[in-house]
């Protein structure tokens, strides 16, 4: 009977949420953080957007179309507008960008989140496919994040809507479990790939990353005097990624890995300039692992002893 009880206990931890209100708030923080990061990324690329997705940009349109999946929408879908002289290609690109940014603002505000997350996802895929040669992991993570905003209950807290939807405990548990499962696949697959070779196990991979002056923001040459620190950093990355699987079954592991992943991605953002990637991963982890109750031990109240003189006076 004990193995069966252990299986039941492990299975219950998959859905366990000590505080549903905090869990719902964590999903709302995920929505806001993701929207802000993607909006910031759109603002930062707005100036050079035509060079990234235009017909005669850095990579011409036939090259981007050959690299992108044929099922994705592209700016070329609207070619009739500039072929007929109604609008220029530049006008079409920036009108679509404005619609994209407006949709993200509504996602951040939590108003009609599912609808505007769907619009933002469509336009995000459009720009991604139109400039496919210039995308990297942050674009894929933003795609998945917007998709989760369409499906999960991410608008029960911190919205500008007067009557926010009520918190449904079942869907909050499902949403959090989906995010944990997704991140477990992302982290564990990356960790297994890293540990399968000797570079991460002996610290040389971390050393090679930190010794690239075109990527890092400070000189890490001082690590030559403390090579053991490079080895520790490499194994810290492996532990965080491979051990993320425990977050599916243990509430204590979720707390530890929440701070571990935040530290990991904060370090990536500060050393490799991967700001969008790091902040999107932080947003996903806030939605999946955040919202845990902070329990502080309180000292028991000291009860004052009665004054003996008062007791004698009262008896007399």
PDB file of C-alpha atoms in Angstrom:
ATOM      1  CA  UNK A   1       0.000   0.000   0.000  1.00  0.00           C
ATOM      2  CA  UNK A   2       2.899   2.374   0.630  1.00  0.00           C
ATOM      3  CA  UNK A   3       4.017   2.522  -3.062  1.00  0.00           C
ATOM      4  CA  UNK A   4       0.426   3.285  -4.092  1.00  0.00           C
ATOM      5  CA  UNK A   5       0.232   6.045  -1.479  1.00  0.00           C
ATOM      6  CA  UNK A   6       3.506   7.519  -2.751  1.00  0.00           C
ATOM      7  CA  UNK A   7       2.229   7.507  -6.318  1.00  0.00           C
ATOM      8  CA  UNK A   8      -0.941   9.277  -5.230  1.00  0.00           C
ATOM      9  CA  UNK A   9       1.052  11.839  -3.296  1.00  0.00           C
ATOM     10  CA  UNK A  10       3.334  12.530  -6.258  1.00  0.00           C
ATOM     11  CA  UNK A  11       0.339  12.794  -8.594  1.00  0.00           C
ATOM     12  CA  UNK A  12      -1.391  15.224  -6.253  1.00  0.00           C
ATOM     13  CA  UNK A  13       1.697  17.455  -6.294  1.00  0.00           C
ATOM     14  CA  UNK A  14       1.266  17.890 -10.039  1.00  0.00           C
ATOM     15  CA  UNK A  15      -1.903  19.894  -9.337  1.00  0.00           C
ATOM     16  CA  UNK A  16      -1.173  21.182  -5.855  1.00  0.00           C
ATOM     17  CA  UNK A  17      -1.389  24.936  -5.375  1.00  0.00           C
ATOM     18  CA  UNK A  18      -1.063  26.094  -1.765  1.00  0.00           C
ATOM     19  CA  UNK A  19      -2.712  29.422  -2.583  1.00  0.00           C
ATOM     20  CA  UNK A  20      -4.959  29.685  -5.647  1.00  0.00           C
ATOM     21  CA  UNK A  21      -5.157  33.469  -5.396  1.00  0.00           C
ATOM     22  CA  UNK A  22      -1.369  33.769  -5.492  1.00  0.00           C
ATOM     23  CA  UNK A  23      -1.171  31.286  -8.367  1.00  0.00           C
ATOM     24  CA  UNK A  24      -3.711  33.311 -10.367  1.00  0.00           C
ATOM     25  CA  UNK A  25      -1.729  36.463  -9.616  1.00  0.00           C
ATOM     26  CA  UNK A  26       1.458  34.759 -10.872  1.00  0.00           C
ATOM     27  CA  UNK A  27      -0.221  33.949 -14.187  1.00  0.00           C
ATOM     28  CA  UNK A  28      -1.274  37.590 -14.478  1.00  0.00           C
ATOM     29  CA  UNK A  29       2.292  38.715 -13.794  1.00  0.00           C
ATOM     30  CA  UNK A  30       3.390  36.380 -16.595  1.00  0.00           C
ATOM     31  CA  UNK A  31       0.937  38.103 -18.980  1.00  0.00           C
ATOM     32  CA  UNK A  32       2.131  41.588 -18.102  1.00  0.00           C
ATOM     33  CA  UNK A  33       5.834  40.740 -18.141  1.00  0.00           C
ATOM     34  CA  UNK A  34       5.612  38.888 -21.446  1.00  0.00           C
ATOM     35  CA  UNK A  35       3.630  41.705 -23.059  1.00  0.00           C
ATOM     36  CA  UNK A  36       6.110  44.330 -21.877  1.00  0.00           C
ATOM     37  CA  UNK A  37       9.129  42.399 -23.155  1.00  0.00           C
ATOM     38  CA  UNK A  38       7.593  41.688 -26.566  1.00  0.00           C
ATOM     39  CA  UNK A  39       6.403  45.292 -26.855  1.00  0.00           C
ATOM     40  CA  UNK A  40       9.871  46.537 -25.936  1.00  0.00           C
ATOM     41  CA  UNK A  41      11.367  44.228 -28.569  1.00  0.00           C
ATOM     42  CA  UNK A  42       8.968  45.624 -31.180  1.00  0.00           C
ATOM     43  CA  UNK A  43       9.886  49.198 -30.277  1.00  0.00           C
ATOM     44  CA  UNK A  44      13.605  48.461 -30.460  1.00  0.00           C
ATOM     45  CA  UNK A  45      13.330  46.886 -33.928  1.00  0.00           C
ATOM     46  CA  UNK A  46      10.866  49.436 -35.344  1.00  0.00           C
ATOM     47  CA  UNK A  47      13.569  51.685 -36.792  1.00  0.00           C
ATOM     48  CA  UNK A  48      15.197  48.905 -38.836  1.00  0.00           C
ATOM     49  CA  UNK A  49      12.102  46.822 -39.441  1.00  0.00           C
ATOM     50  CA  UNK A  50      12.030  47.413 -43.198  1.00  0.00           C
ATOM     51  CA  UNK A  51      15.615  46.177 -43.434  1.00  0.00           C
ATOM     52  CA  UNK A  52      14.572  42.972 -41.649  1.00  0.00           C
ATOM     53  CA  UNK A  53      11.276  42.150 -43.398  1.00  0.00           C
ATOM     54  CA  UNK A  54      11.257  44.300 -46.548  1.00  0.00           C
ATOM     55  CA  UNK A  55      11.585  42.955 -50.061  1.00  0.00           C
ATOM     56  CA  UNK A  56      15.052  44.465 -50.545  1.00  0.00           C
ATOM     57  CA  UNK A  57      16.275  44.352 -46.953  1.00  0.00           C
ATOM     58  CA  UNK A  58      19.428  42.807 -45.585  1.00  0.00           C
ATOM     59  CA  UNK A  59      18.047  39.428 -46.641  1.00  0.00           C
ATOM     60  CA  UNK A  60      15.858  39.688 -49.699  1.00  0.00           C
ATOM     61  CA  UNK A  61      12.363  38.324 -49.543  1.00  0.00           C
ATOM     62  CA  UNK A  62      12.942  35.132 -51.616  1.00  0.00           C
ATOM     63  CA  UNK A  63      15.619  34.037 -49.126  1.00  0.00           C
ATOM     64  CA  UNK A  64      13.392  34.642 -46.090  1.00  0.00           C
ATOM     65  CA  UNK A  65      10.476  32.863 -47.761  1.00  0.00           C
ATOM     66  CA  UNK A  66      12.668  29.880 -48.584  1.00  0.00           C
ATOM     67  CA  UNK A  67      13.757  29.610 -44.923  1.00  0.00           C
ATOM     68  CA  UNK A  68      10.348  30.174 -43.314  1.00  0.00           C
ATOM     69  CA  UNK A  69       7.637  27.498 -43.114  1.00  0.00           C
ATOM     70  CA  UNK A  70       5.255  28.037 -46.041  1.00  0.00           C
ATOM     71  CA  UNK A  71       2.169  27.980 -43.795  1.00  0.00           C
ATOM     72  CA  UNK A  72       3.131  31.143 -41.888  1.00  0.00           C
ATOM     73  CA  UNK A  73       1.745  34.563 -42.903  1.00  0.00           C
ATOM     74  CA  UNK A  74       4.166  37.124 -44.337  1.00  0.00           C
ATOM     75  CA  UNK A  75       4.157  40.756 -45.378  1.00  0.00           C
ATOM     76  CA  UNK A  76       4.026  39.537 -48.990  1.00  0.00           C
ATOM     77  CA  UNK A  77       0.366  38.599 -48.404  1.00  0.00           C
ATOM     78  CA  UNK A  78      -0.437  42.302 -48.773  1.00  0.00           C
ATOM     79  CA  UNK A  79       1.553  42.874 -51.966  1.00  0.00           C
ATOM     80  CA  UNK A  80      -1.609  43.890 -53.856  1.00  0.00           C
ATOM     81  CA  UNK A  81      -1.708  47.119 -51.871  1.00  0.00           C
ATOM     82  CA  UNK A  82       1.629  48.397 -53.191  1.00  0.00           C
ATOM     83  CA  UNK A  83       1.256  46.715 -56.598  1.00  0.00           C
ATOM     84  CA  UNK A  84      -1.898  48.786 -57.162  1.00  0.00           C
ATOM     85  CA  UNK A  85      -0.257  51.916 -55.797  1.00  0.00           C
ATOM     86  CA  UNK A  86      -2.628  52.249 -52.838  1.00  0.00           C
ATOM     87  CA  UNK A  87       0.146  52.118 -50.226  1.00  0.00           C
ATOM     88  CA  UNK A  88       3.880  51.640 -50.290  1.00  0.00           C
ATOM     89  CA  UNK A  89       5.476  48.552 -48.786  1.00  0.00           C
ATOM     90  CA  UNK A  90       6.928  50.736 -46.020  1.00  0.00           C
ATOM     91  CA  UNK A  91       3.448  52.018 -45.123  1.00  0.00           C
ATOM     92  CA  UNK A  92       2.043  48.489 -44.975  1.00  0.00           C
ATOM     93  CA  UNK A  93       4.880  47.284 -42.729  1.00  0.00           C
ATOM     94  CA  UNK A  94       4.429  50.082 -40.229  1.00  0.00           C
ATOM     95  CA  UNK A  95       0.634  49.848 -40.212  1.00  0.00           C
ATOM     96  CA  UNK A  96       0.986  46.172 -39.337  1.00  0.00           C
ATOM     97  CA  UNK A  97       3.564  47.082 -36.681  1.00  0.00           C
ATOM     98  CA  UNK A  98       1.168  49.627 -35.162  1.00  0.00           C
ATOM     99  CA  UNK A  99      -1.592  46.998 -34.996  1.00  0.00           C
ATOM    100  CA  UNK A 100       0.854  44.590 -33.397  1.00  0.00           C
ATOM    101  CA  UNK A 101       1.871  47.076 -30.730  1.00  0.00           C
ATOM    102  CA  UNK A 102      -1.732  48.089 -29.996  1.00  0.00           C
ATOM    103  CA  UNK A 103      -2.654  44.427 -29.539  1.00  0.00           C
ATOM    104  CA  UNK A 104       0.214  43.985 -27.093  1.00  0.00           C
ATOM    105  CA  UNK A 105      -0.932  47.024 -25.103  1.00  0.00           C
ATOM    106  CA  UNK A 106      -4.368  45.465 -24.724  1.00  0.00           C
ATOM    107  CA  UNK A 107      -2.776  42.168 -23.672  1.00  0.00           C
ATOM    108  CA  UNK A 108      -0.803  43.996 -20.993  1.00  0.00           C
ATOM    109  CA  UNK A 109      -3.954  45.801 -19.851  1.00  0.00           C
ATOM    110  CA  UNK A 110      -5.855  42.498 -19.668  1.00  0.00           C
ATOM    111  CA  UNK A 111      -8.756  43.705 -21.824  1.00  0.00           C
ATOM    112  CA  UNK A 112     -10.155  41.013 -24.161  1.00  0.00           C
ATOM    113  CA  UNK A 113      -6.882  39.219 -23.604  1.00  0.00           C
ATOM    114  CA  UNK A 114      -7.612  36.099 -25.604  1.00  0.00           C
ATOM    115  CA  UNK A 115      -8.718  38.072 -28.687  1.00  0.00           C
ATOM    116  CA  UNK A 116      -5.816  40.510 -28.678  1.00  0.00           C
ATOM    117  CA  UNK A 117      -3.318  37.766 -27.815  1.00  0.00           C
ATOM    118  CA  UNK A 118      -4.541  35.962 -30.932  1.00  0.00           C
ATOM    119  CA  UNK A 119      -4.115  39.115 -33.046  1.00  0.00           C
ATOM    120  CA  UNK A 120      -0.665  39.733 -31.574  1.00  0.00           C
ATOM    121  CA  UNK A 121       0.304  36.102 -32.207  1.00  0.00           C
ATOM    122  CA  UNK A 122      -0.769  36.332 -35.865  1.00  0.00           C
ATOM    123  CA  UNK A 123       1.226  39.526 -36.427  1.00  0.00           C
ATOM    124  CA  UNK A 124       4.172  38.153 -34.479  1.00  0.00           C
ATOM    125  CA  UNK A 125       4.257  35.110 -36.759  1.00  0.00           C
ATOM    126  CA  UNK A 126       3.923  37.428 -39.771  1.00  0.00           C
ATOM    127  CA  UNK A 127       7.000  39.455 -38.850  1.00  0.00           C
ATOM    128  CA  UNK A 128       8.891  36.347 -37.812  1.00  0.00           C
ATOM    129  CA  UNK A 129       8.299  34.625 -41.137  1.00  0.00           C
ATOM    130  CA  UNK A 130       8.994  37.804 -43.120  1.00  0.00           C
ATOM    131  CA  UNK A 131      12.419  38.183 -41.497  1.00  0.00           C
ATOM    132  CA  UNK A 132      13.127  34.533 -40.793  1.00  0.00           C
ATOM    133  CA  UNK A 133      16.870  34.878 -41.374  1.00  0.00           C
ATOM    134  CA  UNK A 134      17.195  37.232 -38.394  1.00  0.00           C
ATOM    135  CA  UNK A 135      15.149  35.401 -35.739  1.00  0.00           C
ATOM    136  CA  UNK A 136      16.542  33.514 -32.736  1.00  0.00           C
ATOM    137  CA  UNK A 137      15.264  31.734 -29.632  1.00  0.00           C
ATOM    138  CA  UNK A 138      13.509  34.775 -28.140  1.00  0.00           C
ATOM    139  CA  UNK A 139      11.098  34.888 -31.088  1.00  0.00           C
ATOM    140  CA  UNK A 140      10.137  31.241 -30.597  1.00  0.00           C
ATOM    141  CA  UNK A 141       9.613  31.769 -26.872  1.00  0.00           C
ATOM    142  CA  UNK A 142       7.477  34.851 -27.526  1.00  0.00           C
ATOM    143  CA  UNK A 143       5.389  32.821 -29.980  1.00  0.00           C
ATOM    144  CA  UNK A 144       4.701  30.173 -27.359  1.00  0.00           C
ATOM    145  CA  UNK A 145       4.087  32.791 -24.672  1.00  0.00           C
ATOM    146  CA  UNK A 146       1.426  34.585 -26.725  1.00  0.00           C
ATOM    147  CA  UNK A 147      -0.161  31.235 -27.486  1.00  0.00           C
ATOM    148  CA  UNK A 148      -0.367  30.503 -23.752  1.00  0.00           C
ATOM    149  CA  UNK A 149      -1.983  33.910 -23.211  1.00  0.00           C
ATOM    150  CA  UNK A 150      -4.737  32.815 -25.606  1.00  0.00           C
ATOM    151  CA  UNK A 151      -5.486  29.633 -23.667  1.00  0.00           C
ATOM    152  CA  UNK A 152      -4.610  30.118 -20.009  1.00  0.00           C
ATOM    153  CA  UNK A 153      -6.428  32.198 -17.357  1.00  0.00           C
ATOM    154  CA  UNK A 154      -3.948  35.078 -17.293  1.00  0.00           C
ATOM    155  CA  UNK A 155      -6.343  38.001 -16.796  1.00  0.00           C
ATOM    156  CA  UNK A 156      -7.880  37.430 -13.382  1.00  0.00           C
ATOM    157  CA  UNK A 157      -5.559  39.932 -11.659  1.00  0.00           C
ATOM    158  CA  UNK A 158      -3.911  43.276 -12.437  1.00  0.00           C
ATOM    159  CA  UNK A 159      -6.198  44.336 -15.265  1.00  0.00           C
ATOM    160  CA  UNK A 160      -7.780  47.646 -16.253  1.00  0.00           C
ATOM    161  CA  UNK A 161     -11.143  45.932 -16.587  1.00  0.00           C
ATOM    162  CA  UNK A 162     -13.666  46.731 -13.883  1.00  0.00           C
ATOM    163  CA  UNK A 163     -15.211  43.273 -13.767  1.00  0.00           C
ATOM    164  CA  UNK A 164     -12.332  40.848 -14.092  1.00  0.00           C
ATOM    165  CA  UNK A 165     -13.262  37.176 -14.540  1.00  0.00           C
ATOM    166  CA  UNK A 166     -13.487  35.136 -11.377  1.00  0.00           C
ATOM    167  CA  UNK A 167     -10.631  32.836 -10.454  1.00  0.00           C
ATOM    168  CA  UNK A 168     -11.345  29.263 -11.483  1.00  0.00           C
ATOM    169  CA  UNK A 169      -9.157  27.014  -9.356  1.00  0.00           C
ATOM    170  CA  UNK A 170      -9.268  24.127 -11.850  1.00  0.00           C
ATOM    171  CA  UNK A 171      -8.124  26.173 -14.845  1.00  0.00           C
ATOM    172  CA  UNK A 172      -5.467  27.935 -12.779  1.00  0.00           C
ATOM    173  CA  UNK A 173      -4.025  24.540 -11.800  1.00  0.00           C
ATOM    174  CA  UNK A 174      -4.185  23.358 -15.410  1.00  0.00           C
ATOM    175  CA  UNK A 175      -2.512  26.534 -16.668  1.00  0.00           C
ATOM    176  CA  UNK A 176       0.318  26.324 -14.187  1.00  0.00           C
ATOM    177  CA  UNK A 177       0.845  22.625 -14.910  1.00  0.00           C
ATOM    178  CA  UNK A 178       0.997  23.338 -18.649  1.00  0.00           C
ATOM    179  CA  UNK A 179       3.640  26.021 -18.161  1.00  0.00           C
ATOM    180  CA  UNK A 180       5.705  23.740 -15.907  1.00  0.00           C
ATOM    181  CA  UNK A 181       5.516  20.881 -18.385  1.00  0.00           C
ATOM    182  CA  UNK A 182       6.521  23.158 -21.254  1.00  0.00           C
ATOM    183  CA  UNK A 183       9.466  24.643 -19.372  1.00  0.00           C
ATOM    184  CA  UNK A 184      10.537  21.181 -18.216  1.00  0.00           C
ATOM    185  CA  UNK A 185      10.808  20.104 -21.834  1.00  0.00           C
ATOM    186  CA  UNK A 186      12.760  23.258 -22.738  1.00  0.00           C
ATOM    187  CA  UNK A 187      15.197  23.098 -19.836  1.00  0.00           C
ATOM    188  CA  UNK A 188      15.717  19.346 -19.537  1.00  0.00           C
ATOM    189  CA  UNK A 189      16.281  18.848 -23.273  1.00  0.00           C
ATOM    190  CA  UNK A 190      18.820  21.680 -23.250  1.00  0.00           C
ATOM    191  CA  UNK A 191      20.550  20.282 -20.157  1.00  0.00           C
ATOM    192  CA  UNK A 192      20.777  16.747 -21.552  1.00  0.00           C
ATOM    193  CA  UNK A 193      22.294  18.093 -24.750  1.00  0.00           C
ATOM    194  CA  UNK A 194      24.872  20.056 -22.755  1.00  0.00           C
ATOM    195  CA  UNK A 195      25.859  17.266 -20.380  1.00  0.00           C
ATOM    196  CA  UNK A 196      26.212  14.731 -23.197  1.00  0.00           C
ATOM    197  CA  UNK A 197      29.513  16.345 -24.183  1.00  0.00           C
ATOM    198  CA  UNK A 198      32.620  17.065 -22.082  1.00  0.00           C
ATOM    199  CA  UNK A 199      32.629  20.853 -22.659  1.00  0.00           C
ATOM    200  CA  UNK A 200      30.052  21.666 -20.005  1.00  0.00           C
ATOM    201  CA  UNK A 201      31.225  19.009 -17.577  1.00  0.00           C
ATOM    202  CA  UNK A 202      34.784  20.369 -17.395  1.00  0.00           C
ATOM    203  CA  UNK A 203      33.806  24.051 -17.594  1.00  0.00           C
ATOM    204  CA  UNK A 204      35.409  24.781 -20.975  1.00  0.00           C
ATOM    205  CA  UNK A 205      32.075  25.731 -22.553  1.00  0.00           C
ATOM    206  CA  UNK A 206      31.429  28.382 -19.899  1.00  0.00           C
ATOM    207  CA  UNK A 207      35.010  29.610 -20.273  1.00  0.00           C
ATOM    208  CA  UNK A 208      34.670  29.936 -24.070  1.00  0.00           C
ATOM    209  CA  UNK A 209      31.426  31.901 -23.675  1.00  0.00           C
ATOM    210  CA  UNK A 210      32.854  34.331 -21.148  1.00  0.00           C
ATOM    211  CA  UNK A 211      36.042  34.903 -23.167  1.00  0.00           C
ATOM    212  CA  UNK A 212      34.183  36.347 -26.185  1.00  0.00           C
ATOM    213  CA  UNK A 213      34.700  40.140 -26.043  1.00  0.00           C
ATOM    214  CA  UNK A 214      32.114  40.771 -28.765  1.00  0.00           C
ATOM    215  CA  UNK A 215      29.415  39.240 -26.556  1.00  0.00           C
ATOM    216  CA  UNK A 216      30.293  39.884 -22.927  1.00  0.00           C
ATOM    217  CA  UNK A 217      30.127  43.348 -21.384  1.00  0.00           C
ATOM    218  CA  UNK A 218      33.086  43.045 -19.009  1.00  0.00           C
ATOM    219  CA  UNK A 219      36.490  41.364 -19.057  1.00  0.00           C
ATOM    220  CA  UNK A 220      36.359  37.936 -17.416  1.00  0.00           C
ATOM    221  CA  UNK A 221      40.066  37.284 -17.736  1.00  0.00           C
ATOM    222  CA  UNK A 222      40.365  37.248 -13.938  1.00  0.00           C
ATOM    223  CA  UNK A 223      38.654  33.837 -13.985  1.00  0.00           C
ATOM    224  CA  UNK A 224      42.004  32.418 -15.108  1.00  0.00           C
ATOM    225  CA  UNK A 225      43.097  32.687 -11.472  1.00  0.00           C
ATOM    226  CA  UNK A 226      40.018  30.838 -10.148  1.00  0.00           C
ATOM    227  CA  UNK A 227      39.301  28.048 -12.680  1.00  0.00           C
ATOM    228  CA  UNK A 228      37.173  26.201 -10.139  1.00  0.00           C
ATOM    229  CA  UNK A 229      34.632  29.041 -10.285  1.00  0.00           C
ATOM    230  CA  UNK A 230      34.092  28.426 -14.012  1.00  0.00           C
ATOM    231  CA  UNK A 231      33.498  24.740 -13.269  1.00  0.00           C
ATOM    232  CA  UNK A 232      30.937  25.633 -10.579  1.00  0.00           C
ATOM    233  CA  UNK A 233      29.089  28.002 -12.928  1.00  0.00           C
ATOM    234  CA  UNK A 234      28.902  25.327 -15.610  1.00  0.00           C
ATOM    235  CA  UNK A 235      27.486  22.757 -13.211  1.00  0.00           C
ATOM    236  CA  UNK A 236      25.069  25.344 -11.838  1.00  0.00           C
ATOM    237  CA  UNK A 237      23.636  25.720 -15.343  1.00  0.00           C
ATOM    238  CA  UNK A 238      23.404  21.948 -15.761  1.00  0.00           C
ATOM    239  CA  UNK A 239      21.724  21.515 -12.371  1.00  0.00           C
ATOM    240  CA  UNK A 240      19.136  24.219 -13.032  1.00  0.00           C
ATOM    241  CA  UNK A 241      18.262  22.862 -16.456  1.00  0.00           C
ATOM    242  CA  UNK A 242      18.219  19.110 -15.809  1.00  0.00           C
ATOM    243  CA  UNK A 243      16.769  19.441 -12.320  1.00  0.00           C
ATOM    244  CA  UNK A 244      13.856  21.541 -13.526  1.00  0.00           C
ATOM    245  CA  UNK A 245      11.978  18.277 -13.922  1.00  0.00           C
ATOM    246  CA  UNK A 246      11.553  18.117 -10.135  1.00  0.00           C
ATOM    247  CA  UNK A 247       9.369  21.224 -10.275  1.00  0.00           C
ATOM    248  CA  UNK A 248       6.580  19.029 -11.632  1.00  0.00           C
ATOM    249  CA  UNK A 249       6.387  17.004  -8.438  1.00  0.00           C
ATOM    250  CA  UNK A 250       7.757  19.042  -5.543  1.00  0.00           C
ATOM    251  CA  UNK A 251       6.499  22.333  -4.157  1.00  0.00           C
ATOM    252  CA  UNK A 252       9.802  22.950  -2.382  1.00  0.00           C
ATOM    253  CA  UNK A 253      11.689  22.406  -5.621  1.00  0.00           C
ATOM    254  CA  UNK A 254       9.523  25.043  -7.299  1.00  0.00           C
ATOM    255  CA  UNK A 255      10.634  27.654  -4.799  1.00  0.00           C
ATOM    256  CA  UNK A 256      14.318  26.750  -5.171  1.00  0.00           C
ATOM    257  CA  UNK A 257      14.208  26.574  -8.967  1.00  0.00           C
ATOM    258  CA  UNK A 258      12.255  29.830  -9.185  1.00  0.00           C
ATOM    259  CA  UNK A 259      15.182  31.721  -7.693  1.00  0.00           C
ATOM    260  CA  UNK A 260      17.699  29.517  -9.513  1.00  0.00           C
ATOM    261  CA  UNK A 261      16.241  30.253 -12.947  1.00  0.00           C
ATOM    262  CA  UNK A 262      15.940  33.968 -12.178  1.00  0.00           C
ATOM    263  CA  UNK A 263      19.622  34.026 -11.201  1.00  0.00           C
ATOM    264  CA  UNK A 264      20.573  32.057 -14.312  1.00  0.00           C
ATOM    265  CA  UNK A 265      18.751  34.328 -16.764  1.00  0.00           C
ATOM    266  CA  UNK A 266      19.802  37.475 -14.965  1.00  0.00           C
ATOM    267  CA  UNK A 267      23.392  36.343 -15.451  1.00  0.00           C
ATOM    268  CA  UNK A 268      22.745  35.616 -19.144  1.00  0.00           C
ATOM    269  CA  UNK A 269      21.226  39.053 -19.681  1.00  0.00           C
ATOM    270  CA  UNK A 270      24.117  40.829 -17.958  1.00  0.00           C
ATOM    271  CA  UNK A 271      26.904  38.925 -19.695  1.00  0.00           C
ATOM    272  CA  UNK A 272      25.641  38.050 -23.181  1.00  0.00           C
ATOM    273  CA  UNK A 273      23.194  40.905 -23.927  1.00  0.00           C
ATOM    274  CA  UNK A 274      20.374  38.409 -24.516  1.00  0.00           C
ATOM    275  CA  UNK A 275      17.847  40.704 -22.848  1.00  0.00           C
ATOM    276  CA  UNK A 276      14.678  39.630 -24.679  1.00  0.00           C
ATOM    277  CA  UNK A 277      15.438  35.924 -24.304  1.00  0.00           C
ATOM    278  CA  UNK A 278      16.269  36.259 -20.607  1.00  0.00           C
ATOM    279  CA  UNK A 279      13.262  38.382 -19.682  1.00  0.00           C
ATOM    280  CA  UNK A 280      10.830  36.147 -21.582  1.00  0.00           C
ATOM    281  CA  UNK A 281      12.195  33.132 -19.716  1.00  0.00           C
ATOM    282  CA  UNK A 282      11.839  35.031 -16.439  1.00  0.00           C
ATOM    283  CA  UNK A 283       8.219  35.847 -17.322  1.00  0.00           C
ATOM    284  CA  UNK A 284       7.477  32.201 -18.102  1.00  0.00           C
ATOM    285  CA  UNK A 285       9.022  31.090 -14.825  1.00  0.00           C
ATOM    286  CA  UNK A 286       7.019  33.670 -12.892  1.00  0.00           C
ATOM    287  CA  UNK A 287       3.844  32.186 -14.347  1.00  0.00           C
ATOM    288  CA  UNK A 288       4.910  28.583 -13.781  1.00  0.00           C
ATOM    289  CA  UNK A 289       6.656  28.754 -10.398  1.00  0.00           C
ATOM    290  CA  UNK A 290       5.841  32.111  -8.823  1.00  0.00           C
ATOM    291  CA  UNK A 291       3.035  32.862  -6.425  1.00  0.00           C
ATOM    292  CA  UNK A 292       4.260  30.623  -3.625  1.00  0.00           C
ATOM    293  CA  UNK A 293       3.377  31.727  -0.076  1.00  0.00           C
ATOM    294  CA  UNK A 294       6.212  33.218   1.887  1.00  0.00           C
ATOM    295  CA  UNK A 295       6.076  31.696   5.353  1.00  0.00           C
ATOM    296  CA  UNK A 296       8.084  33.483   8.001  1.00  0.00           C
ATOM    297  CA  UNK A 297       8.557  32.013  11.430  1.00  0.00           C
ATOM    298  CA  UNK A 298       7.213  34.261  14.117  1.00  0.00           C
ATOM    299  CA  UNK A 299       8.468  34.254  17.643  1.00  0.00           C
ATOM    300  CA  UNK A 300       5.831  33.143  20.108  1.00  0.00           C
ATOM    301  CA  UNK A 301       4.403  35.964  22.140  1.00  0.00           C
ATOM    302  CA  UNK A 302       5.860  36.133  25.655  1.00  0.00           C
ATOM    303  CA  UNK A 303       3.132  36.225  28.249  1.00  0.00           C
ATOM    304  CA  UNK A 304       3.888  38.601  31.130  1.00  0.00           C
ATOM    305  CA  UNK A 305       3.829  36.997  34.573  1.00  0.00           C
ATOM    306  CA  UNK A 306       1.382  38.499  37.070  1.00  0.00           C
ATOM    307  CA  UNK A 307       2.799  40.896  39.645  1.00  0.00           C
ATOM    308  CA  UNK A 308       2.812  39.124  43.078  1.00  0.00           C
ATOM    309  CA  UNK A 309       2.230  42.391  44.964  1.00  0.00           C
ATOM    310  CA  UNK A 310      -0.960  43.009  43.013  1.00  0.00           C
ATOM    311  CA  UNK A 311      -2.160  39.496  43.785  1.00  0.00           C
ATOM    312  CA  UNK A 312      -1.560  39.965  47.536  1.00  0.00           C
ATOM    313  CA  UNK A 313      -3.258  43.338  47.538  1.00  0.00           C
ATOM    314  CA  UNK A 314      -6.260  41.984  45.735  1.00  0.00           C
ATOM    315  CA  UNK A 315      -6.621  39.047  48.159  1.00  0.00           C
ATOM    316  CA  UNK A 316      -6.412  41.351  51.186  1.00  0.00           C
TER     317      UNK A 316
END
